[in-house]
Coordinates of C-alpha atoms and ligand atoms in Angstrom, one line a residue:
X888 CA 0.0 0.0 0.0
X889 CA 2.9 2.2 -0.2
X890 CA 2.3 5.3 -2.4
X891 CA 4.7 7.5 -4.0
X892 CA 4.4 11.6 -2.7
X893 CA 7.0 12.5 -5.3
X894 CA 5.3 15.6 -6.2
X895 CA 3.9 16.8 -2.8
X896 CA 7.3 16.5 -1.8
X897 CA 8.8 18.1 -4.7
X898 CA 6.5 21.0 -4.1
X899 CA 6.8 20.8 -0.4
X900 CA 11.1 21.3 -0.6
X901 CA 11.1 23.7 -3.1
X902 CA 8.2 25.8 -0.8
X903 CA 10.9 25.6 2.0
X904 CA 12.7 28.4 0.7
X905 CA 9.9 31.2 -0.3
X906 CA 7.0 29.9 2.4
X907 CA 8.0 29.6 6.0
X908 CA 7.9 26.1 6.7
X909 CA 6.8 25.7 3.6
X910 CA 3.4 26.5 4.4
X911 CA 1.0 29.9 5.2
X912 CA -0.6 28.2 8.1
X913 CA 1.2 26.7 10.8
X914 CA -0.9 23.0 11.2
X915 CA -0.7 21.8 7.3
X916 CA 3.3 21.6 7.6
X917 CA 2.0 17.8 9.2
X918 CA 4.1 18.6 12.1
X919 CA 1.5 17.2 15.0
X920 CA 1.9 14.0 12.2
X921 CA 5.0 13.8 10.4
X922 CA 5.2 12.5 6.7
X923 CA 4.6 14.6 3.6
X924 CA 1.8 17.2 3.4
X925 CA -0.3 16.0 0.7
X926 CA -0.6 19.5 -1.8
X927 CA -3.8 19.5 -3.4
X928 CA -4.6 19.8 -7.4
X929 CA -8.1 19.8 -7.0
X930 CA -11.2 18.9 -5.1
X931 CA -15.4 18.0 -5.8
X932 CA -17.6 17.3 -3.5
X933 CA -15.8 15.2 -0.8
X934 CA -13.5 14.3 -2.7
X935 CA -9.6 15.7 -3.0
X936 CA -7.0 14.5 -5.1
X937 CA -2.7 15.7 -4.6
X938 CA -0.5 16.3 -6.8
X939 CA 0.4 13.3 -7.4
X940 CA -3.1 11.9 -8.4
X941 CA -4.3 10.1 -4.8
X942 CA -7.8 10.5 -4.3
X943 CA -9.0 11.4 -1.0
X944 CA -12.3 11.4 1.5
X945 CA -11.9 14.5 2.6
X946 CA -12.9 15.4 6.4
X947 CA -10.9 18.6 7.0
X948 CA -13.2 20.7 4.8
X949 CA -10.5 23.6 4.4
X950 CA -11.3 23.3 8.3
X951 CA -14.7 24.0 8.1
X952 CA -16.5 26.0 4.9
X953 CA -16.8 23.6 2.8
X954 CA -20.4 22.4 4.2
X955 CA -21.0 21.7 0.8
X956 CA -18.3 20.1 -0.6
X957 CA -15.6 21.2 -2.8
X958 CA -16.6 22.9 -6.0
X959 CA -20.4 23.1 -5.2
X960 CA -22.2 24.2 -8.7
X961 CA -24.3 26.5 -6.9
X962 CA -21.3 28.3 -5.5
X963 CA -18.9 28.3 -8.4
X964 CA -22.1 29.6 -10.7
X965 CA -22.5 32.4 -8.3
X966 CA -18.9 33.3 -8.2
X967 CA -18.5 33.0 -11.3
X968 CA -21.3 35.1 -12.4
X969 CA -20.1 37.7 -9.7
X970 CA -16.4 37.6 -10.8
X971 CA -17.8 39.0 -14.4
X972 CA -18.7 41.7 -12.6
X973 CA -15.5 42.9 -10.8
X974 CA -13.7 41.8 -8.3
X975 CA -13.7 44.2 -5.8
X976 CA -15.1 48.0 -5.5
X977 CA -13.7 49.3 -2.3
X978 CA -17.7 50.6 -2.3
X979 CA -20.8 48.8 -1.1
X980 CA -22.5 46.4 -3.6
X981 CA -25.7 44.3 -3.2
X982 CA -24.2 40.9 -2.7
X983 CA -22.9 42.7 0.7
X984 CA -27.0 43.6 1.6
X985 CA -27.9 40.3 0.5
X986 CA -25.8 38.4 3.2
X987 CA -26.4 40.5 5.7
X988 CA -30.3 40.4 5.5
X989 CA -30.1 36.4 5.3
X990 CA -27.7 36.5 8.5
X991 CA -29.4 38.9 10.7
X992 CA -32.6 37.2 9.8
X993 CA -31.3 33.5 10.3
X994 CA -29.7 34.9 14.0
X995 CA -31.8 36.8 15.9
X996 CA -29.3 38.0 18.3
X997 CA -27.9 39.4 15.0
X998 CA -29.7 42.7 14.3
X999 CA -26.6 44.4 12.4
X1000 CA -23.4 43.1 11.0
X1001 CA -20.0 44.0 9.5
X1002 CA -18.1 41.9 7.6
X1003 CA -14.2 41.6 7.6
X1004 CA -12.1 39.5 5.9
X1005 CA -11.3 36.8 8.3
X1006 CA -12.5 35.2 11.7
X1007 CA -9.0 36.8 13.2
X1008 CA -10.8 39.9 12.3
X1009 CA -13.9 39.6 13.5
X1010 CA -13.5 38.4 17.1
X1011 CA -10.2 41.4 17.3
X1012 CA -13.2 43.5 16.4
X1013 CA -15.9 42.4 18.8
X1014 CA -13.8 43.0 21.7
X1015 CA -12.6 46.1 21.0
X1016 CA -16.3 47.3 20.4
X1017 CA -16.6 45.1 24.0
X1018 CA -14.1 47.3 25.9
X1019 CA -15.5 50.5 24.4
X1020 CA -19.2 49.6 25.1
X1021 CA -18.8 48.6 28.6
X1022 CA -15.7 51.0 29.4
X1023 CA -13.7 47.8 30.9
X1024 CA -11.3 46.3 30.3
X1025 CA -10.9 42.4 31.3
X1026 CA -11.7 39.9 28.6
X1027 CA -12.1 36.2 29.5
X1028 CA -11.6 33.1 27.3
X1029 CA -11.6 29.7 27.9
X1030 CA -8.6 27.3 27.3
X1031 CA -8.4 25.7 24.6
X1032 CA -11.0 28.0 22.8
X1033 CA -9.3 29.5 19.3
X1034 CA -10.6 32.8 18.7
X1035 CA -7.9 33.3 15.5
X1036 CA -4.3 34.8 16.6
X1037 CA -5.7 38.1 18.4
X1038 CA -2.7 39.1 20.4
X1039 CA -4.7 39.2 23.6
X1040 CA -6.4 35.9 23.0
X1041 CA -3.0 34.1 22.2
X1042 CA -3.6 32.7 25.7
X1043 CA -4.0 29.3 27.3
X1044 CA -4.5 28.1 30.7
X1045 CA -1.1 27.1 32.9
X1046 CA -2.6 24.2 34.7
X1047 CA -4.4 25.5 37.7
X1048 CA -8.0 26.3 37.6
X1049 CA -7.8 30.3 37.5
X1050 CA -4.4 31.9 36.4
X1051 CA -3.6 35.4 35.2
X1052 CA -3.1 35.7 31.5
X1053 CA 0.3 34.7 30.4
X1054 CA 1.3 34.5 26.4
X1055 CA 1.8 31.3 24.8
X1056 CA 3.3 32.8 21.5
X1057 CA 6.2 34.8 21.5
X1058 CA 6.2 38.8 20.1
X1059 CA 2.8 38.9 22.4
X1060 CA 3.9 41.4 25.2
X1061 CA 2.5 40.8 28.8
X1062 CA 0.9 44.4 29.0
X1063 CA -1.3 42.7 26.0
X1064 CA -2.7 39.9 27.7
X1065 CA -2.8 40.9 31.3
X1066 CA -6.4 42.7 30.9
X1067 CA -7.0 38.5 29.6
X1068 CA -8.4 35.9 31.6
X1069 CA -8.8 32.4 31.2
X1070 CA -11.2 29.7 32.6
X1071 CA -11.6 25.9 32.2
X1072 CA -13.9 25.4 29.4
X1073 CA -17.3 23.4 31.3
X1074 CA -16.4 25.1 34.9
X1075 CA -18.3 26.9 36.5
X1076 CA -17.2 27.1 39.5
X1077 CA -14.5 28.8 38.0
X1078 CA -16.3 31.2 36.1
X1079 CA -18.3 32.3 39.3
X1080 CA -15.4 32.7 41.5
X1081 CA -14.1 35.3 38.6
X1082 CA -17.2 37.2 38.3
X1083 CA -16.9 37.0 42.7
X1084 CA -13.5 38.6 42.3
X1085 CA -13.5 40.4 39.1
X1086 CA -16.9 40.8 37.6
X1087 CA -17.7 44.8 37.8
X1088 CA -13.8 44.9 35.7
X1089 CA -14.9 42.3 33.1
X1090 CA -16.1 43.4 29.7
X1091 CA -16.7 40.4 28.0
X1092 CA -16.7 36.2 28.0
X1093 CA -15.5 35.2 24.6
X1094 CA -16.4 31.3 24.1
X1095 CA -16.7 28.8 21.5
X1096 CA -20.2 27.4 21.9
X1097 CA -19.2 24.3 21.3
X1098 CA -15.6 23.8 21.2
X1099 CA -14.0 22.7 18.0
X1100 CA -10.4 24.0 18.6
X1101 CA -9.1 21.5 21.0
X1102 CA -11.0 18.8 19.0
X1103 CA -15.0 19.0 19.6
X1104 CA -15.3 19.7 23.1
X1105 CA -19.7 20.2 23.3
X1106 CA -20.7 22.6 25.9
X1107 CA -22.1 20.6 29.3
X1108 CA -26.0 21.0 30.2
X1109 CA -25.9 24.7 31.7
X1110 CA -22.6 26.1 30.5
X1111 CA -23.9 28.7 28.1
X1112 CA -26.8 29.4 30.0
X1113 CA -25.1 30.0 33.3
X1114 CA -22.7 32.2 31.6
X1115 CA -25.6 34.2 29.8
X1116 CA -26.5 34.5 33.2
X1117 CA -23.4 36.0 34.8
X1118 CA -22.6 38.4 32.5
X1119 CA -26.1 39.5 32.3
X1120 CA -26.2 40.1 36.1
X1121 CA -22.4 41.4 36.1
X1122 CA -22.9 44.0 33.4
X1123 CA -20.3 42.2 31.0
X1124 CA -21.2 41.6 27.3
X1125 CA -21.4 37.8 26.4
X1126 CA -19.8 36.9 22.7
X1127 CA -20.6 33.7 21.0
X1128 CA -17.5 32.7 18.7
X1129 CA -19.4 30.8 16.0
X1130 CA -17.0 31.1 13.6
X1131 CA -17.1 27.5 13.1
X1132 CA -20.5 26.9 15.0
X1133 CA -22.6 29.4 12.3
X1134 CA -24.8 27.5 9.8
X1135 CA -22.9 24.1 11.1
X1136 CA -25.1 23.2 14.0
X1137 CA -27.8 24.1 11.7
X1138 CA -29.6 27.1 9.8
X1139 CA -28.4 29.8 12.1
X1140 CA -25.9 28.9 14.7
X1141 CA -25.3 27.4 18.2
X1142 CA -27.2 30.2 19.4
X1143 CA -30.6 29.2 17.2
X1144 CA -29.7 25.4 18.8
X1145 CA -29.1 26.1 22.7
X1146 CA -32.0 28.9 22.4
X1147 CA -29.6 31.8 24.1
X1148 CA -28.6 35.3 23.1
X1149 CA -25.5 36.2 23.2
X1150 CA -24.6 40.3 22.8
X1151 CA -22.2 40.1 20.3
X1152 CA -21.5 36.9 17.5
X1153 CA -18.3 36.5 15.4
X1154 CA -18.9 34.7 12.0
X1155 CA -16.5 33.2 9.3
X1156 CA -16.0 30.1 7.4
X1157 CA -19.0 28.9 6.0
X1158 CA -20.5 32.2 5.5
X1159 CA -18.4 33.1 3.0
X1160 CA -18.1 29.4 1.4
X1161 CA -14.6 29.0 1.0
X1162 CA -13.5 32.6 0.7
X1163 CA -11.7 34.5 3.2
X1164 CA -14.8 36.5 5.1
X1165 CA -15.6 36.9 8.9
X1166 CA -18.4 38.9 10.5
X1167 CA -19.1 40.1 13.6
X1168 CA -22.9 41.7 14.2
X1169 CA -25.2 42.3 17.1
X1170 CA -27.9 44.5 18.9
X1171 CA -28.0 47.7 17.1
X1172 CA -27.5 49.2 20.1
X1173 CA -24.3 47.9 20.7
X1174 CA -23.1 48.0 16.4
X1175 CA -23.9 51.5 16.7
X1176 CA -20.7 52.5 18.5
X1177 CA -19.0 50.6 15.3
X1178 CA -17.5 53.5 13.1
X1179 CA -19.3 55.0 10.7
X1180 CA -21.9 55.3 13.7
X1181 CA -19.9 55.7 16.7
X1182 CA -16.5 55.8 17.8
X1183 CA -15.2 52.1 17.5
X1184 CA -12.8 52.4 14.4
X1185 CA -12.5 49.4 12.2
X1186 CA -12.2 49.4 8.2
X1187 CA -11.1 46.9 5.5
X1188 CA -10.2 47.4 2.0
X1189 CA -11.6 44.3 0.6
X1190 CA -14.7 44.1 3.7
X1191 CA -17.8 42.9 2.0
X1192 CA -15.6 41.3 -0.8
X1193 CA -18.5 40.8 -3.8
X1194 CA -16.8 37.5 -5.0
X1195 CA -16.5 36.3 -1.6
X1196 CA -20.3 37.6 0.1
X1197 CA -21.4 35.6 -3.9
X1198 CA -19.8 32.4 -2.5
X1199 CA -21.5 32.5 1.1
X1200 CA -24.8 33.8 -0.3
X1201 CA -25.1 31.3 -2.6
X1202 CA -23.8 28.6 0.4
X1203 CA -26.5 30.0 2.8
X1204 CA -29.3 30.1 -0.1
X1205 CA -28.9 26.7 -0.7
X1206 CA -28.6 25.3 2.9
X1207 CA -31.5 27.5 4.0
X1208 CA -33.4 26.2 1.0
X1209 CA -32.4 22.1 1.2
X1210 CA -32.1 22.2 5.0
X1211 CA -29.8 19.5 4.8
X1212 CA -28.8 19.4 8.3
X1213 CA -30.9 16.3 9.3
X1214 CA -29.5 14.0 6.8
X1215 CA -25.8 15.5 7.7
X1216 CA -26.3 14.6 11.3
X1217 CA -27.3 11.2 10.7
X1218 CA -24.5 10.8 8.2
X1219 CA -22.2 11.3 11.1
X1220 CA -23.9 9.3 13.5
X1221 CA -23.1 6.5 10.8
X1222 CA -19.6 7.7 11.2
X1223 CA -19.3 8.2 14.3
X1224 CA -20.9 4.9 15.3
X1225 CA -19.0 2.9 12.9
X1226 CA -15.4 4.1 13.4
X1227 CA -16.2 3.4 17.8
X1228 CA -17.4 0.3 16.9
X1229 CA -14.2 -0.5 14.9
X1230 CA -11.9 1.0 17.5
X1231 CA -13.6 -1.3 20.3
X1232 CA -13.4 -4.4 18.3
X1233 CA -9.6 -4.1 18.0
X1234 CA -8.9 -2.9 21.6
X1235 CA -7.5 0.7 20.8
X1236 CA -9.1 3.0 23.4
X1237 CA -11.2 6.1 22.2
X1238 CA -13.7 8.7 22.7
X1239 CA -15.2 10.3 19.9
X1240 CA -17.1 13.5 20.7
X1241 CA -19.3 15.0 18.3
X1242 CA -22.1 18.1 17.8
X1243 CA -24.2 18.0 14.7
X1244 CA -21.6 17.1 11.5
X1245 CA -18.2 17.8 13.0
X1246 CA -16.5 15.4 15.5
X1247 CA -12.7 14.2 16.6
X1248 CA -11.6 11.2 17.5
X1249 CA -9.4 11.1 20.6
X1250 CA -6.9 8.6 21.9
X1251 CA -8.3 8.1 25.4
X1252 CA -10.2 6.4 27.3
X1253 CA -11.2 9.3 29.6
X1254 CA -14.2 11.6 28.5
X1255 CA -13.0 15.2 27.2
X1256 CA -14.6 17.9 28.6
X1257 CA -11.8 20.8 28.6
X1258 CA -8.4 21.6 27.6
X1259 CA -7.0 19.7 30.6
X1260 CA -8.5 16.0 29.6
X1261 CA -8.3 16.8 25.5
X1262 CA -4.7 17.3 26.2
X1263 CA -4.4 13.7 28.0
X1264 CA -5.4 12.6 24.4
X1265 CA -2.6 10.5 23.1
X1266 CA -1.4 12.9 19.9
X1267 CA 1.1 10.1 18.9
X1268 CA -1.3 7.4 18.2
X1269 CA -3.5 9.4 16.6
X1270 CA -0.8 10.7 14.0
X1271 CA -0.5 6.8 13.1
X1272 CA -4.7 6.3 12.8
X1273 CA -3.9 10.1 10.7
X1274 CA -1.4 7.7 8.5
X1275 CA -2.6 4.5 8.1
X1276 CA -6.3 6.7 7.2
X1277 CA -4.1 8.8 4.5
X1278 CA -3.4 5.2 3.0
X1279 CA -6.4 4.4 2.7
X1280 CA -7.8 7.1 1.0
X1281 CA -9.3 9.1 3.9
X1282 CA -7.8 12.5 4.6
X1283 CA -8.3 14.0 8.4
X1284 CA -7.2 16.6 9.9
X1285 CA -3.3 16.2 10.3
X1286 CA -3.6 16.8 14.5
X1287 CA -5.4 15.8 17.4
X1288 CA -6.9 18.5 18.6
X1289 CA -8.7 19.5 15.3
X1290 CA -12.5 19.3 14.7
X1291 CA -13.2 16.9 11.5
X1292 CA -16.5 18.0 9.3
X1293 CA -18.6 15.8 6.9
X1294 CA -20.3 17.7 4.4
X1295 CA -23.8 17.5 2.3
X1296 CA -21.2 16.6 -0.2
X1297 CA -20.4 12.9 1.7
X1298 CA -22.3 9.8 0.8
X1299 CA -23.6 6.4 2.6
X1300 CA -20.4 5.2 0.3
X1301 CA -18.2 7.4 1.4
X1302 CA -19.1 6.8 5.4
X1303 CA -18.6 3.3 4.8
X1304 CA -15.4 3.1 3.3
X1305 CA -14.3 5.7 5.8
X1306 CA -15.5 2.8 8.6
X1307 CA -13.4 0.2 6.8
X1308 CA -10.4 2.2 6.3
X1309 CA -10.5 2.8 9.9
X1310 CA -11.1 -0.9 11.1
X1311 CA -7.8 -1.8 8.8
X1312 CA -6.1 1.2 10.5
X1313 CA -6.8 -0.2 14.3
X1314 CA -6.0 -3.3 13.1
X1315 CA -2.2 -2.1 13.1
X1316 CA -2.5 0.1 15.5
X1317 CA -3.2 -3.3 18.0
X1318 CA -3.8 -3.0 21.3
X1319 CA -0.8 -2.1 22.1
X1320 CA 0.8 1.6 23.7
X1321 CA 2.0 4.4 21.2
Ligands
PLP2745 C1 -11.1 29.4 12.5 C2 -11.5 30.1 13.7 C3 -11.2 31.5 14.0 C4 -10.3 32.3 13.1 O1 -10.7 32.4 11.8 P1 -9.7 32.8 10.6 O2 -10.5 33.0 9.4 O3 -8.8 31.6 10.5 O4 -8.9 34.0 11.1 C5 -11.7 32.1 15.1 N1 -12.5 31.4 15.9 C6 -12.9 30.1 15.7 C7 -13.8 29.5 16.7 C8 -12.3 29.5 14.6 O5 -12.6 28.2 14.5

């Protein structure tokens, strides 16, 4: 079953010396899972092919956008269309209205929006409209959440409960992160001896509503709510990152699902379906302190992007339209079920958590409920499962602690061979350690 990667790594080497680490994102350098990053000539539905003509199931999803599959007609119809037209104006055009109407009418938290050009963007811009709404400073994350590389979110927990901010990338001073906070995701406990100590200084709670950055981490019975609840009574601003969570849990966001307002939302990936686009929107009352309005500057040359707002448009259209999300669920229940039931037949310890159509597979036997027991996940074996699924035609993300996402694209077939690929692959991987 060897294969020959003589392009990919071809490509790969020669990248080396213009790309940093040959790549422009740090995780698809294959690092967390060693080997040869595949490089892509082309993708349809869920399929991907490299370079050097291996075909591929593909569960990464550009890490999320692709709800429908690579090359969706619908979308490549409406961008091309759009693309006739220009590609960019630097002044509003109506495929810019368009997507804002379907947001703010799919999220009813949402009652204005402005769109950036990447999730980064939007969540830097939410809390700065945060700070300046409530005059405070403190903002607190979760570990383990991603909310892009803000500087003053590049922050992950020590290992105690409650600890002071401290950078975990390097060029992020400490005066940056010291106004940042950062709580066990699912604790709250935690979260109320904060508010106890801190709350009146506390401008916002930034948090994934379901976790997908430390693999899928869903949020426990009460979590959301009992922060709704907090910052409510605290005077602190509650943002939902559903950067990944928006139109994936279904038509609208976590938000529609768990039945709970947050003040402000950040948006991204699938809304602009497969273009770079982020959004962050809210109560007017709170967008109005947004420049043009009020005194929150932010700007963008290519904000609203017509190709790009096209693209998500004609995503949301269609998954508004087919309301898909039933059949995408049970699709990854197949999954889901199949790839457990594989794992437990050959003895390899796993718990696979997963919300709606995105899931991980981790390399314990303890649940995952927070950064603390996601870590305990055994990153080494699951670089080998990573492998021996490569092999066999299935491409996951290449780390751990990555969500993976089945699309409307994915079919019975493709769940299936996925299951057997992975009963082959614990097969080698035995019972025993590493
Ligand atoms: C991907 C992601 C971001 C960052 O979005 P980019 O477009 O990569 O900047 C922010 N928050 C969450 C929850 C994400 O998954």
């Amino acid at each position: 079953m060897t294969t020959s990667d003589r392009r990919s790594e071809a490509l790969f080497r020669r990248a080396q010396r213009v790309l940093v680490g040959g790549v422009n994102s740090p995780v698809r350098a294959f690092k967390a899972v060693g080997g040869v990053p595949r490089w892509i000539a082309r993708g349809r539905g869920s399929a991907l092919w490299d370079v050097d003509g291996h075909r591929y199931v593909d569960y990464c999803g550009s890490w999320g956008p692709l709800i429908l599959g690579h090359a969706h007609p619908a979308v490549l119809k409406a961008v091309r269309s759009a693309l006739t037209r220009g590609a960019s104006f630097g002044a509003s055009s109506e495929p810019e209205l368009r997507l804002a109407e379907l947001i703010c009418e799919a999220l009813p938290s949402v009652e204005q929006i402005r769109f950036v050009s990447s999730g980064t963007e939007s969540v830097m811009s939410a809390i700065r409209l945060a700070r300046a709404a409530t005059q405070r400073d403190i903002i607190v994350k979760f570990a383990g959440c991603y909310h892009g590389h803000v500087d003053s979110l590049l922050v992950q927990v020590g290992s105690g409960a409650l600890t002071l901010g401290v950078p975990s990338s390097a060029g992020v001073p400490h005066a940056v992160t010291q106004a940042t906070r950062v709580l066990p995701y699912n604790d709250l406990t935690a979260a109320g001896q904060l508010f106890q100590k801190e709350g009146d200084r506390i401008a916002a709670v930034i948090v994934e509503p379901v976790a997908a950055n430390m693999g899928v981490v869903p949020p426990q019975p009460g979590f959301l709510e009992e922060l709704r609840a907090l910052t409510t009574r605290h005077g602190a601003l509650l943002i939902f990152d559903e950067v990944i969570t928006g139109f994936r849990l279904g038509f609208g966001g976590a938000q529609t699902q768990y039945r709970l307002a947050p003040d402000l939302t950040c948006l991204g990936k699938i809304i602009g379906g497969g273009f770079p686009v982020g959004a962050y929107g809210g109560h007017r009352t709170l967008m109005k302190w947004v420049a043009p309005l009020g005194p929150v500057y932010q700007a963008g040359t290519l904000s609203g992007n017509p190709i790009a707002m096209s693209a998500g448009l004609a995503t949301l259209t269609l998954l508004q339209r087919r309301a898909g999300y039933a059949r995408l669920e049970q699709l990854t229940r197949r999954l889901v079920e199949g790839v457990r039931t594989a794992a437990w037949s050959h003895g390899v310890p796993i718990r696979m958590n997963s919300v709606a159509s995105f899931f991980t597979v981790f390399f314990t036997q303890e649940p995952v409920v927070d950064e603390r027991t996601a870590r305990r996940a055994d990153a080494r074996r699951y670089a080998r499962f990573f492998q021996g699924m490569l092999k066999r035609g299935v491409y996951f993300p290449p780390s751990q602690f990555e969500a993976a996402f089945v699309s409307v694209a994915h079919t019975e077939q493709d769940i299936d061979r996925t299951i057997e690929a992975a009963r082959l692959t614990f097969a080698e991987l035995g019972t025993g350690r590493g």
